[in-house]
CSV table of C-alpha atoms and ligand atoms in Angstrom, one decimal:
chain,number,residue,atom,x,y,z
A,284,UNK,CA,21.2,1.3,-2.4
A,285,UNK,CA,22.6,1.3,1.0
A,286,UNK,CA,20.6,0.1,3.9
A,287,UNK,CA,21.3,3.5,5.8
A,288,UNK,CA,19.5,5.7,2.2
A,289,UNK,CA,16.9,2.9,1.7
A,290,UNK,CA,15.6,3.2,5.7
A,291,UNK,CA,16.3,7.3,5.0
A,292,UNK,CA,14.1,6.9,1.5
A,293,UNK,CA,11.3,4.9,3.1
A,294,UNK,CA,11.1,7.1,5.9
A,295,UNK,CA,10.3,10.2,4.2
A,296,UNK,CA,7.9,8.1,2.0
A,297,UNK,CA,6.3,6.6,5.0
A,298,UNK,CA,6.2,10.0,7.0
A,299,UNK,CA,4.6,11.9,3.9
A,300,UNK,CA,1.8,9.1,3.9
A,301,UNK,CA,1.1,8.3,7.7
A,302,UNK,CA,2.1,12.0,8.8
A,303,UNK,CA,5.2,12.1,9.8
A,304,UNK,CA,5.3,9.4,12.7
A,305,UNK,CA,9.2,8.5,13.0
A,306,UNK,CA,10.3,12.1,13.6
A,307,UNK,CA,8.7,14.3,16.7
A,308,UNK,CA,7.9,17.3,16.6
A,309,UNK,CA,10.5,20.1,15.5
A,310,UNK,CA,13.1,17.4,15.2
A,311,UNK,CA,15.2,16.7,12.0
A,312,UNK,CA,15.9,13.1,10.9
A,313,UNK,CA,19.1,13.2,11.4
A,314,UNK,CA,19.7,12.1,15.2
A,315,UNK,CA,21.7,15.4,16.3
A,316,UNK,CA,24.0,14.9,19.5
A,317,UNK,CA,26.5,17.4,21.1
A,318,UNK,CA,29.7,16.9,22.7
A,319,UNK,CA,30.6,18.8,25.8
A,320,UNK,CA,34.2,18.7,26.1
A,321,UNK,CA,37.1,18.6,23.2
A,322,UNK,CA,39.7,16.8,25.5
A,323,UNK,CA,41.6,13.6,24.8
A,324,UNK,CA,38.2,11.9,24.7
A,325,UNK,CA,35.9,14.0,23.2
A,326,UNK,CA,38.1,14.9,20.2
A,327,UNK,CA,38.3,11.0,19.8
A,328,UNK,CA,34.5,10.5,19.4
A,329,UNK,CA,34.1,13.8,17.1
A,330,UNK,CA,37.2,11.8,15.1
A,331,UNK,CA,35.1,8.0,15.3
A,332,UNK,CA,32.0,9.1,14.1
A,333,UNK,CA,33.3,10.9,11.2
A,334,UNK,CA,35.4,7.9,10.4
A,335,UNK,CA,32.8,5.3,10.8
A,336,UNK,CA,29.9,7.3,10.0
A,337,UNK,CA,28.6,4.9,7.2
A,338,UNK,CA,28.6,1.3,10.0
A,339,UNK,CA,27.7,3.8,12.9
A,340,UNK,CA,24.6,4.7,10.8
A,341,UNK,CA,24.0,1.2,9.8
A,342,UNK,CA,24.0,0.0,13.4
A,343,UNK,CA,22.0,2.4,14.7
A,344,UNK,CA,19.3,2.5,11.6
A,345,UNK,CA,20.0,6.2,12.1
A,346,UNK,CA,22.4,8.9,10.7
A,347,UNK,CA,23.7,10.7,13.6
A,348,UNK,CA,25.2,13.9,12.8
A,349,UNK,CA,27.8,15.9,15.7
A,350,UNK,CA,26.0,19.7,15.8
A,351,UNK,CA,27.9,20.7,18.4
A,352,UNK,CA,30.9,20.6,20.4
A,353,UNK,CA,30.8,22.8,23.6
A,354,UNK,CA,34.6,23.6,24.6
A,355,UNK,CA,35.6,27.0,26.3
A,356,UNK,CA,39.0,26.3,24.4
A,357,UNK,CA,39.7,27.6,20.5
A,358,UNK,CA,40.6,24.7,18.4
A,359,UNK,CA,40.7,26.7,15.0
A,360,UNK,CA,42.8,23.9,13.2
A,361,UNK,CA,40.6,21.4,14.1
A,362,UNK,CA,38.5,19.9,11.5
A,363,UNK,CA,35.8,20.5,13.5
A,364,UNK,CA,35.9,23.7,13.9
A,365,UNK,CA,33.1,24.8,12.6
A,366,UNK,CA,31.0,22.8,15.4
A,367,UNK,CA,32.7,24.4,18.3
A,368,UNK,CA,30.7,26.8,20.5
A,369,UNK,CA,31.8,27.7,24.0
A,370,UNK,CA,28.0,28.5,25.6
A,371,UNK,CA,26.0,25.1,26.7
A,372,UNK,CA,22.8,26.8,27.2
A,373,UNK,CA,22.4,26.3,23.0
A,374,UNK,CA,22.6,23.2,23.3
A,375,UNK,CA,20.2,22.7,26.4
A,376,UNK,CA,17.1,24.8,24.1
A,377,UNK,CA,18.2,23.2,21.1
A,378,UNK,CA,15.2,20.4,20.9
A,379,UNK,CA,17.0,18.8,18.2
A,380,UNK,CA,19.9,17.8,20.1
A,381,UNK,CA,18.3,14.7,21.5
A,382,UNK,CA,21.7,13.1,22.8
A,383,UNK,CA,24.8,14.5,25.1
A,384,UNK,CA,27.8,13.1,25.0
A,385,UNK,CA,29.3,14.7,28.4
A,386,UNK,CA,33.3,14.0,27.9
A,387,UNK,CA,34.1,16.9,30.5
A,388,UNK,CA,35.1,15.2,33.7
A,389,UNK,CA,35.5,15.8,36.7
A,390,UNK,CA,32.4,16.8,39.1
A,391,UNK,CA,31.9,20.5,38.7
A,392,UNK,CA,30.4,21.4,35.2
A,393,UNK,CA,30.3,18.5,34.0
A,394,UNK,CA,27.5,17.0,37.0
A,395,UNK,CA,25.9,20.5,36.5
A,396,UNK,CA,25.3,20.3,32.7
A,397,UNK,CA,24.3,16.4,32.7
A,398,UNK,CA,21.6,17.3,34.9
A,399,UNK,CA,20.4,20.3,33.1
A,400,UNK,CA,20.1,18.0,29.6
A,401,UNK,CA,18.9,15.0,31.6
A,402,UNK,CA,15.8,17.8,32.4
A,403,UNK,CA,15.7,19.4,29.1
A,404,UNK,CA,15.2,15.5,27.8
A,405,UNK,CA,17.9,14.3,26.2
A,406,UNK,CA,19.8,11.5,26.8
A,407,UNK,CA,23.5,11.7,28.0
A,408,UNK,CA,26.4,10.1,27.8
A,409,UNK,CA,29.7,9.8,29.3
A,410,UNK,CA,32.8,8.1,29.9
A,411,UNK,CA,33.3,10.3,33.3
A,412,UNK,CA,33.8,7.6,36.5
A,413,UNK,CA,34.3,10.5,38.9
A,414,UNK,CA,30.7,11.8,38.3
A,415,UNK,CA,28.7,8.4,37.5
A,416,UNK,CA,30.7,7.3,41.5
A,417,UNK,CA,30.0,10.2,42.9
A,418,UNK,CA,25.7,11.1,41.6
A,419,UNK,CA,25.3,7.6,39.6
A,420,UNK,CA,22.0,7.4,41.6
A,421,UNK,CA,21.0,10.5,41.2
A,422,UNK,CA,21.0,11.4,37.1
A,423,UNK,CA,19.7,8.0,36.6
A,424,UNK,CA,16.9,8.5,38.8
A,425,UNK,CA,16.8,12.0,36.8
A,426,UNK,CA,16.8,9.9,33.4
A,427,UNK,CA,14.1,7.6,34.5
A,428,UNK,CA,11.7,10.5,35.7
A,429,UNK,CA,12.8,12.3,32.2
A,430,UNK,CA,12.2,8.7,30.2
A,431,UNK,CA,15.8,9.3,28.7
A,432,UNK,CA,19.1,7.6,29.2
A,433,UNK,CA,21.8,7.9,30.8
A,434,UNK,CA,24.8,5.4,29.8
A,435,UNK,CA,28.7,5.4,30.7
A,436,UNK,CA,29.8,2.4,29.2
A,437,UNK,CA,33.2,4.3,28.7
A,438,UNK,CA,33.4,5.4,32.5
A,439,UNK,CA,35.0,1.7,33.7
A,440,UNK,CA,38.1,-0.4,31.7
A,441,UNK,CA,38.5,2.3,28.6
A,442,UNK,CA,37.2,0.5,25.3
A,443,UNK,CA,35.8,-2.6,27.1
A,444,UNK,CA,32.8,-3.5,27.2
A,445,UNK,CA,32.0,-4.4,30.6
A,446,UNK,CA,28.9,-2.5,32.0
A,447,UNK,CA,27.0,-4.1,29.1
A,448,UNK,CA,27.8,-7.3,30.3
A,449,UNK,CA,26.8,-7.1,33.7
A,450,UNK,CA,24.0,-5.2,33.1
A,451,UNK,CA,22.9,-7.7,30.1
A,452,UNK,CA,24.5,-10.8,29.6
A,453,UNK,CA,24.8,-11.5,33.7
A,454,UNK,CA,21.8,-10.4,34.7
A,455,UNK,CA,20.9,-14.4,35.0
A,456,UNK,CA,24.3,-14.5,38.0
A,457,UNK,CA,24.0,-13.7,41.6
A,458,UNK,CA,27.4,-12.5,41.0
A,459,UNK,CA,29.7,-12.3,44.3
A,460,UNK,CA,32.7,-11.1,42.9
A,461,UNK,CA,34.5,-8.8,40.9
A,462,UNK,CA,38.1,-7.3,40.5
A,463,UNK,CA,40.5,-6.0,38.2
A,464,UNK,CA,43.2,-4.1,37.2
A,465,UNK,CA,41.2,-0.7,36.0
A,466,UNK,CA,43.5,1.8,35.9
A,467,UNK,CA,45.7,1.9,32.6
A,468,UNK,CA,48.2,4.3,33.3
A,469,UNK,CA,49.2,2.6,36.7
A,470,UNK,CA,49.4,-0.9,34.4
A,471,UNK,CA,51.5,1.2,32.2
A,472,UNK,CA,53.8,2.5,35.0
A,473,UNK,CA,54.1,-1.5,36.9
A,474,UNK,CA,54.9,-3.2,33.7
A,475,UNK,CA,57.6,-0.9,32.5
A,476,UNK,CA,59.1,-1.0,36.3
A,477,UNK,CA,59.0,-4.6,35.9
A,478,UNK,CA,60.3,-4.6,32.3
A,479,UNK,CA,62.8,-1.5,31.9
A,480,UNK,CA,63.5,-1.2,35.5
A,481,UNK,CA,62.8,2.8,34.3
A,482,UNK,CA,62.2,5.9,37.0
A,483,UNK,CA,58.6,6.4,37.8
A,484,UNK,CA,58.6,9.6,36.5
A,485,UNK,CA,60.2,8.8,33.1
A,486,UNK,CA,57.6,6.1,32.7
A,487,UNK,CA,54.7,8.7,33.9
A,488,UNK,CA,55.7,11.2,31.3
A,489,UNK,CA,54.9,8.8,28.7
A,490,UNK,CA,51.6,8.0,30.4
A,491,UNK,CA,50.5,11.0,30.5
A,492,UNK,CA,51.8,12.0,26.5
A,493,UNK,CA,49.9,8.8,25.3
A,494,UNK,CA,46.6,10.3,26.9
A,495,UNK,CA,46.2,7.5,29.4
A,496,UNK,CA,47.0,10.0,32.7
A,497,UNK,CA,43.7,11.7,34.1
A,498,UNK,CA,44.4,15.6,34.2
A,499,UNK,CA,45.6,15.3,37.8
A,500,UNK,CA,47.9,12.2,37.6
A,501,UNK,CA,47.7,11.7,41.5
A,502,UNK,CA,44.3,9.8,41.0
A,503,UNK,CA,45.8,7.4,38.9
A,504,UNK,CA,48.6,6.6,40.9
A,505,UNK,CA,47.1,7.2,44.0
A,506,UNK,CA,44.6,4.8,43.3
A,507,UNK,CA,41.3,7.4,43.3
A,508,UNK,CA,40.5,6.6,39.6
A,509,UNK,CA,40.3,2.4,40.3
A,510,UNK,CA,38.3,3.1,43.3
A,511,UNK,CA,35.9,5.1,41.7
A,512,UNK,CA,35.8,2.2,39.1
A,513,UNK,CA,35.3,-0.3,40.9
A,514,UNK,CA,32.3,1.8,42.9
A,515,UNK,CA,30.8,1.8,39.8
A,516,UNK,CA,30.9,-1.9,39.5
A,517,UNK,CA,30.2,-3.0,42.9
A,518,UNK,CA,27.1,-0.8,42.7
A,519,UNK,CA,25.8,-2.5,39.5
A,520,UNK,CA,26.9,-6.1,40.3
A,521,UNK,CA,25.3,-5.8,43.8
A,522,UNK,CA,22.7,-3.3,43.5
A,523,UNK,CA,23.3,-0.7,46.2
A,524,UNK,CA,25.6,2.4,46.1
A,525,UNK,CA,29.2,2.5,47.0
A,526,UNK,CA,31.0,5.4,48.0
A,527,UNK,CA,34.5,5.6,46.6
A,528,UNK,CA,35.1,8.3,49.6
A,529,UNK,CA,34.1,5.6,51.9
A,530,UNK,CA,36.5,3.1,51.1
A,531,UNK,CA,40.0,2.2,51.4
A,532,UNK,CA,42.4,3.0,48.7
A,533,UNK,CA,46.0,2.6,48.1
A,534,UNK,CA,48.2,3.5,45.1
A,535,UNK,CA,51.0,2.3,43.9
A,536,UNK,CA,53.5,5.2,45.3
A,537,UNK,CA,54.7,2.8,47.6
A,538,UNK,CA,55.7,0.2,45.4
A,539,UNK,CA,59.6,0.1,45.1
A,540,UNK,CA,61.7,-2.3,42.5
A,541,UNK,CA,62.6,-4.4,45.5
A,542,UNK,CA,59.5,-5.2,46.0
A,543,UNK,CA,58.9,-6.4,42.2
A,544,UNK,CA,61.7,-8.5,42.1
A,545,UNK,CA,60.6,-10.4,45.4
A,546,UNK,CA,57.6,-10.6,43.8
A,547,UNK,CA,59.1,-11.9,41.2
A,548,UNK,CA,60.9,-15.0,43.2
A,549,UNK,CA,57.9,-16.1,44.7
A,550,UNK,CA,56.3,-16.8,41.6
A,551,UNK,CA,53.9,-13.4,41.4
A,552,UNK,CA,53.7,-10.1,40.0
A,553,UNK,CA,52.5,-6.7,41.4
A,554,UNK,CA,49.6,-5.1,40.0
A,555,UNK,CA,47.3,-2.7,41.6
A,556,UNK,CA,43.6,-4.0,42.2
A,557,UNK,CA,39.8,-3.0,42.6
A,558,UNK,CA,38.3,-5.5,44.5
A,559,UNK,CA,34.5,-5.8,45.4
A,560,UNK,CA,33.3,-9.5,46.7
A,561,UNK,CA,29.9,-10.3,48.8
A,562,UNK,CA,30.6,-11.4,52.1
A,563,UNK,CA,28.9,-14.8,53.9
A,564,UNK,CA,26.4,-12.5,55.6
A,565,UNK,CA,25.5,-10.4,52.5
A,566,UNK,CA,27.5,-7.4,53.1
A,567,UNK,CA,30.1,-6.4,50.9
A,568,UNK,CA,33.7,-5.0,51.1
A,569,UNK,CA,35.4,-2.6,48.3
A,570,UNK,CA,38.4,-1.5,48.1
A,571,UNK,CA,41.7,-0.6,46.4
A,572,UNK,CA,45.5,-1.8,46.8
A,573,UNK,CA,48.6,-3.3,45.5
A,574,UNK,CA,48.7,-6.8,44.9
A,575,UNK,CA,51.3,-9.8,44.5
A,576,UNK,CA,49.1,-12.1,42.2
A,577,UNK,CA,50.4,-15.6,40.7
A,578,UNK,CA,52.3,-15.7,37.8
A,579,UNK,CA,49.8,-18.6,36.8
A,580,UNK,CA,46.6,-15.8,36.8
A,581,UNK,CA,45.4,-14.9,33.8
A,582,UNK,CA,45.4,-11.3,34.8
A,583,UNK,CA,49.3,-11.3,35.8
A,584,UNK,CA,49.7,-11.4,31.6
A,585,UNK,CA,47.7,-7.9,31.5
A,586,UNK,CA,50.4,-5.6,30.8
A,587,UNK,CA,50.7,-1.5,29.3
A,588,UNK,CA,47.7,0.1,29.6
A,589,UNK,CA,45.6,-3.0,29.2
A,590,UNK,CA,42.9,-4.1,32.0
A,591,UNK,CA,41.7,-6.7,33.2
A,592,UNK,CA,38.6,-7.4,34.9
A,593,UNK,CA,37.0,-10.4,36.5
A,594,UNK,CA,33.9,-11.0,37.5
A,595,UNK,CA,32.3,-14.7,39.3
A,596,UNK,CA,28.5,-15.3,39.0
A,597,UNK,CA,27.0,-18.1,40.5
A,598,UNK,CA,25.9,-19.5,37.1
A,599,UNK,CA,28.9,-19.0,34.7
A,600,UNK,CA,31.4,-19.2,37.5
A,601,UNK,CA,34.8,-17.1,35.9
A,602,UNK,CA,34.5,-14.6,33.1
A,603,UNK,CA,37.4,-12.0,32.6
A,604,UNK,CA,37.1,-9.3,30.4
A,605,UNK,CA,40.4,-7.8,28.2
A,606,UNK,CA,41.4,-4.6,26.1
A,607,UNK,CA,42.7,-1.5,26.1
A,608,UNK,CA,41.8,1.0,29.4
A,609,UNK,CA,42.9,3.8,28.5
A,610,UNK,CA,43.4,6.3,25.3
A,611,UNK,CA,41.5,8.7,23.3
A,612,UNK,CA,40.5,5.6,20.5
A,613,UNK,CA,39.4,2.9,22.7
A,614,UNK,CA,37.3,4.8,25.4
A,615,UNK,CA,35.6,7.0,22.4
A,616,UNK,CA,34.6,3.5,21.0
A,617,UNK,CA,33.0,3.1,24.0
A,618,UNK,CA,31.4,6.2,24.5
A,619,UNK,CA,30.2,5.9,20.6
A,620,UNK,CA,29.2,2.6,21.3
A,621,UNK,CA,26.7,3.9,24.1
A,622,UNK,CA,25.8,6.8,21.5
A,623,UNK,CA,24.4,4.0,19.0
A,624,UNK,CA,22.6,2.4,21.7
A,625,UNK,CA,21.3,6.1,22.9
A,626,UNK,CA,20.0,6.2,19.2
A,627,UNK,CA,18.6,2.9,19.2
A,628,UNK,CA,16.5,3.7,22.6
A,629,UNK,CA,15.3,7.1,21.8
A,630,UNK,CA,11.5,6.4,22.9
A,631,UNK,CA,12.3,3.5,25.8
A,632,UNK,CA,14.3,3.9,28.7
A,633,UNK,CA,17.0,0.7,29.3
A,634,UNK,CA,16.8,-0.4,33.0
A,635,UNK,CA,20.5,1.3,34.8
A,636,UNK,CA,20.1,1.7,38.2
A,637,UNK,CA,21.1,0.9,42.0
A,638,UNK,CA,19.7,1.9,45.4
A,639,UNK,CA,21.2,3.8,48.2
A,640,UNK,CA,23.4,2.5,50.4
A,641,UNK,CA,22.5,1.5,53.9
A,642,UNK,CA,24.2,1.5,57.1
A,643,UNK,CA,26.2,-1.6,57.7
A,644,UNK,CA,26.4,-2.3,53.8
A,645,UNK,CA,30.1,-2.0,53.1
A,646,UNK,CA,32.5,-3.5,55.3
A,647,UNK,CA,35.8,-2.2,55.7
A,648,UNK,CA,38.3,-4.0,53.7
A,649,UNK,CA,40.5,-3.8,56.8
A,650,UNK,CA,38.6,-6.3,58.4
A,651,UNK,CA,38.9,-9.0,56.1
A,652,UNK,CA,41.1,-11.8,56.5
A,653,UNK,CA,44.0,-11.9,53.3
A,654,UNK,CA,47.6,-13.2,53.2
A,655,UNK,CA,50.1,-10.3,52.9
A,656,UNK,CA,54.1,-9.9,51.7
A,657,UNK,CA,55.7,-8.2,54.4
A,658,UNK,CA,59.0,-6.6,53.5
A,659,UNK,CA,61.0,-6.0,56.8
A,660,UNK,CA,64.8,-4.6,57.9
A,661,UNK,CA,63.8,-6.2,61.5
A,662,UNK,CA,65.3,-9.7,62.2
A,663,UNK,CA,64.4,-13.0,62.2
A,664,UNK,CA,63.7,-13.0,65.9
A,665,UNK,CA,61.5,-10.7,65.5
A,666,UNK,CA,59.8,-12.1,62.1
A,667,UNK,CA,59.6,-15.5,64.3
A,668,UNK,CA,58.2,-14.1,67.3
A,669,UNK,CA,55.0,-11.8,65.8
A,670,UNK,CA,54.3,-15.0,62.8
A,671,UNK,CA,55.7,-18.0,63.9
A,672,UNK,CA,56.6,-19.9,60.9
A,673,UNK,CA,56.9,-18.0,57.8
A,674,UNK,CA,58.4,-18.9,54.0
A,675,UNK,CA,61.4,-16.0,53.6
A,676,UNK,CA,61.1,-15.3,50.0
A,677,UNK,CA,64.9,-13.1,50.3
A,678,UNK,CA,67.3,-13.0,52.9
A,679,UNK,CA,70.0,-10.5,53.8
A,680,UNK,CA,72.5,-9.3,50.9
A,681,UNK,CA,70.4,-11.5,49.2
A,682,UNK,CA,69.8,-9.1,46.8
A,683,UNK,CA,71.8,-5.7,45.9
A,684,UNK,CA,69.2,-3.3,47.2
A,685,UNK,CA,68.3,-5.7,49.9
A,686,UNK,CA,70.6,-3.6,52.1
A,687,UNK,CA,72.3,-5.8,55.0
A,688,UNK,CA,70.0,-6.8,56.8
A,689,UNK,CA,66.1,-7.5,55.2
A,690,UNK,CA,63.8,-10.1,54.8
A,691,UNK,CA,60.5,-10.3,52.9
A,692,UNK,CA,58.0,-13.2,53.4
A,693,UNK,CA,54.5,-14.5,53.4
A,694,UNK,CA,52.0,-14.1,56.1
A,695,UNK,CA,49.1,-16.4,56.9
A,696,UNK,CA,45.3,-14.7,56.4
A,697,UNK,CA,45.3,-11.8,58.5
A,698,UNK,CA,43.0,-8.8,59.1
A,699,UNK,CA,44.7,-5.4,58.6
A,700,UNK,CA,44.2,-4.1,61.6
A,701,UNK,CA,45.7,-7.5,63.0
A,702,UNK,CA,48.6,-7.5,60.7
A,703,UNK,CA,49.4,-4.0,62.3
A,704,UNK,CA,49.1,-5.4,66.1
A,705,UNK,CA,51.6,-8.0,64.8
A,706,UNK,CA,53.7,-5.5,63.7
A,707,UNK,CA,54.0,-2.9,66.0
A,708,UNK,CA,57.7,-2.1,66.9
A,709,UNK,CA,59.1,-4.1,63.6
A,710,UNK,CA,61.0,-1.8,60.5
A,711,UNK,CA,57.9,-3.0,58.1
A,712,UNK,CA,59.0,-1.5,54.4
A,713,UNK,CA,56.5,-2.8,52.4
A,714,UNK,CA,53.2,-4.3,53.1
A,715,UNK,CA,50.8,-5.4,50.1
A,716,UNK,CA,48.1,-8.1,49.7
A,717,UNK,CA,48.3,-11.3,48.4
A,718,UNK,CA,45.7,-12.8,46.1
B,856,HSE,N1,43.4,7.6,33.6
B,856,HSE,C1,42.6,6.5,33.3
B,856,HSE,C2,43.5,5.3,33.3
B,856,HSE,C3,41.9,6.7,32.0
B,856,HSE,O1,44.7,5.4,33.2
B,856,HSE,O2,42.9,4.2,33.3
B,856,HSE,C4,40.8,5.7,31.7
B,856,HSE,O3,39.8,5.8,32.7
């Protein structure tokens, strides 16, 4: 007999005895969740927990069984069709439904119908960053009043498991520092610039056929979906909120083949970072942005839609986390993942939370010190005259889309806002950070 019918079979034996005490009142044993959402992510965890059912039942000493799926859309070949309902308030009265899996995105319906469940009880959960950046604070504070969960495992790097980790395995870490690359389709886009030398929008297509691209493709490449990603971290790793409207972001739109292959001769690659590190007073500074990082760094080898994230604690010192970022398989593990462990928790609340900010908290990114790769059609005069000595990494005609005259080169650790003093009145190309 399987474990999953012999804990069924002694339930119903036990229950008929003692009087029923594993299953609350006007609830079925079967654990019932609904998914709001049939998108590239909810139609992947309605396809994982019919193909796993058998382990995901075994892990969480439950059967789970999909009653709904809330989608304003027909799907009439699906082969879960016969779940689909377009009206959310059914599932909000239904008191069987004791887990949400909100797969919606964005922050309009989506925040509104997370809160509503959070209040009707159940537990929820998602794999939507834009919502758990933007009211993180709030539905868990909801979900603590309420006793219930609320868990986004799925929300940061796709299919890897990273909130876990910091939440659990780290807790033992002041950790100072995290970054990565969290934004798969961006990955996807750098890597194949780098490899096929292909047009961005070729290469975007594809991004967005493999269901890696979010529904507006300018927060990927514009950087909006790392930053609320790495708000999401830096909230958790250091315990207050970050805004992702509050700090600075840059995409990779600026990033030109030029600027890969100098990259390339000075030994680095370009990848687009989130960045969160404590400061020497305590403060902290976020932020997103192109990088040139050393060929020699582990996380210059995560290519495609991979991501890679790092994270220092003053205990372990370096831990990087690897896997897939992106995609209807890998973030529904995740999100089914945080179903199990919804399951598992049904009567105690895990501690998820962060404060408020407070003024002075985040520093601007701007006002750091880093080294940067300056691309530049001014001269050497100039180049000499706002940074002294410099290493060139290309010189003019160097290179066939150099153009005549251009140099690209290394600065010493400067603050943004002194990098741009320095180069006021020079042709500046390209700027990006150095790591
Ligand atoms: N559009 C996101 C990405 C999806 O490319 O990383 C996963 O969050």
């Amino acid at each position: 007999m399987s474990y999953v019918k012999f804990t069924w079979l002694f339930k119903h034996i036990f229950s008929v005895v003692s009087g029923n005490i594993f299953t609350p009142e006007g609830v079925t044993d079967v654990v019932n969740i609904a998914i709001l959402g049939f998108g590239t992510v909810g139609s992947g965890v309605a396809e994982v927990m019919a193909e796993n059912a058998q382990s995901i039942a075994h892990n969480a000493a439950e059967e789970i069984g999909v009653r709904y799926i809330v989608d304003i859309r027909d799907f009439p070949d699906s082969p879960f069709a016969d779940k689909l309902i377009r009206d959310f308030d059914i599932v909000e009265n239904d008191p069987e439904v004791r887990i949400v899996v909100e797969t919606i995105g964005g922050v309009g319906k989506a925040y509104e119908f997370t809160k509503r469940a959070l209040l009707a009880g159940k537990s929820v959960v998602t794999s939507n960053k834009e919502l758990v950046a933007a009211h993180g604070h709030e539905l868990l504070e909801i979900a603590r009043r309420k006793n219930v969960n609320y868990l986004f495992e799925a929300s940061v790097g796709g299919g890897i498991p990273i909130i876990r980790p910091i939440t659990q395995c780290l807790t033992a870490n002041e950790i100072d520092e995290i970054y990565g690359i969290l934004n798969g389709t961006t990955n996807y886009i750098l890597t194949r610039m780098i490899t096929d030398g292909a047009p961005f929008e070729e290469i975007l297509k594809d991004a967005q056929r493999l269901g890696y691209a979010e529904a507006d493709p300018t927060a990927d490449v514009e950087g909006y979906d790392a930053a609320r990603k790495i708000c999401i971290l830096a909230d958790l790793c250091f315990g207050r909120s970050v805004d992702p409207e509050k700090i600075s972001v840059e995409g990779i739109s600026g990033v030109t083949l030029e600027d890969v292959e100098y990259a390339r001769r000075l030994g680095y690659k370009l990848k687009l970072l989130g960045r969160a590190y404590k400061l020497a007073d305590g403060r902290i500074t976020a932020y997103v942005a192109p990088h040139l990082i050393s060929k020699t760094s582990l996380l210059s080898n995560v290519d495609g839609v991979m991501n890679g994230i790092v994270v220092h604690g003053n205990a372990l010192g370096e831990c990087m986390f690897y896997g897939a970022g992106a995609g209807k398989r890998p973030t529904a593990s995740a999100v089914v993942a945080d179903v199990i462990d919804a399951v598992k928790h049904l009567k105690a609340r895990k501690y998820l939370g962060w404060e408020e900010s407070e003024p002075g908290y985040l520093v601007d990114a701007n006002d750091v010190p880093m080294r940067w790769y300056l691309r530049t059609g001014s001269g050497l005069e100039a180049i000499g005259r706002a940074f002294g000595d410099v290493r060139l990494i290309s010189y003019p005609g160097d290179y066939p889309g150099a153009g005549p005259e251009e140099y690209a080169f290394a600065t010493p650790s400067l603050t943004g806002r002194e990098l741009e003093e320095k180069c006021a009145g020079m042709d500046i190309r390209s700027r990006f950070r150095i790591l």
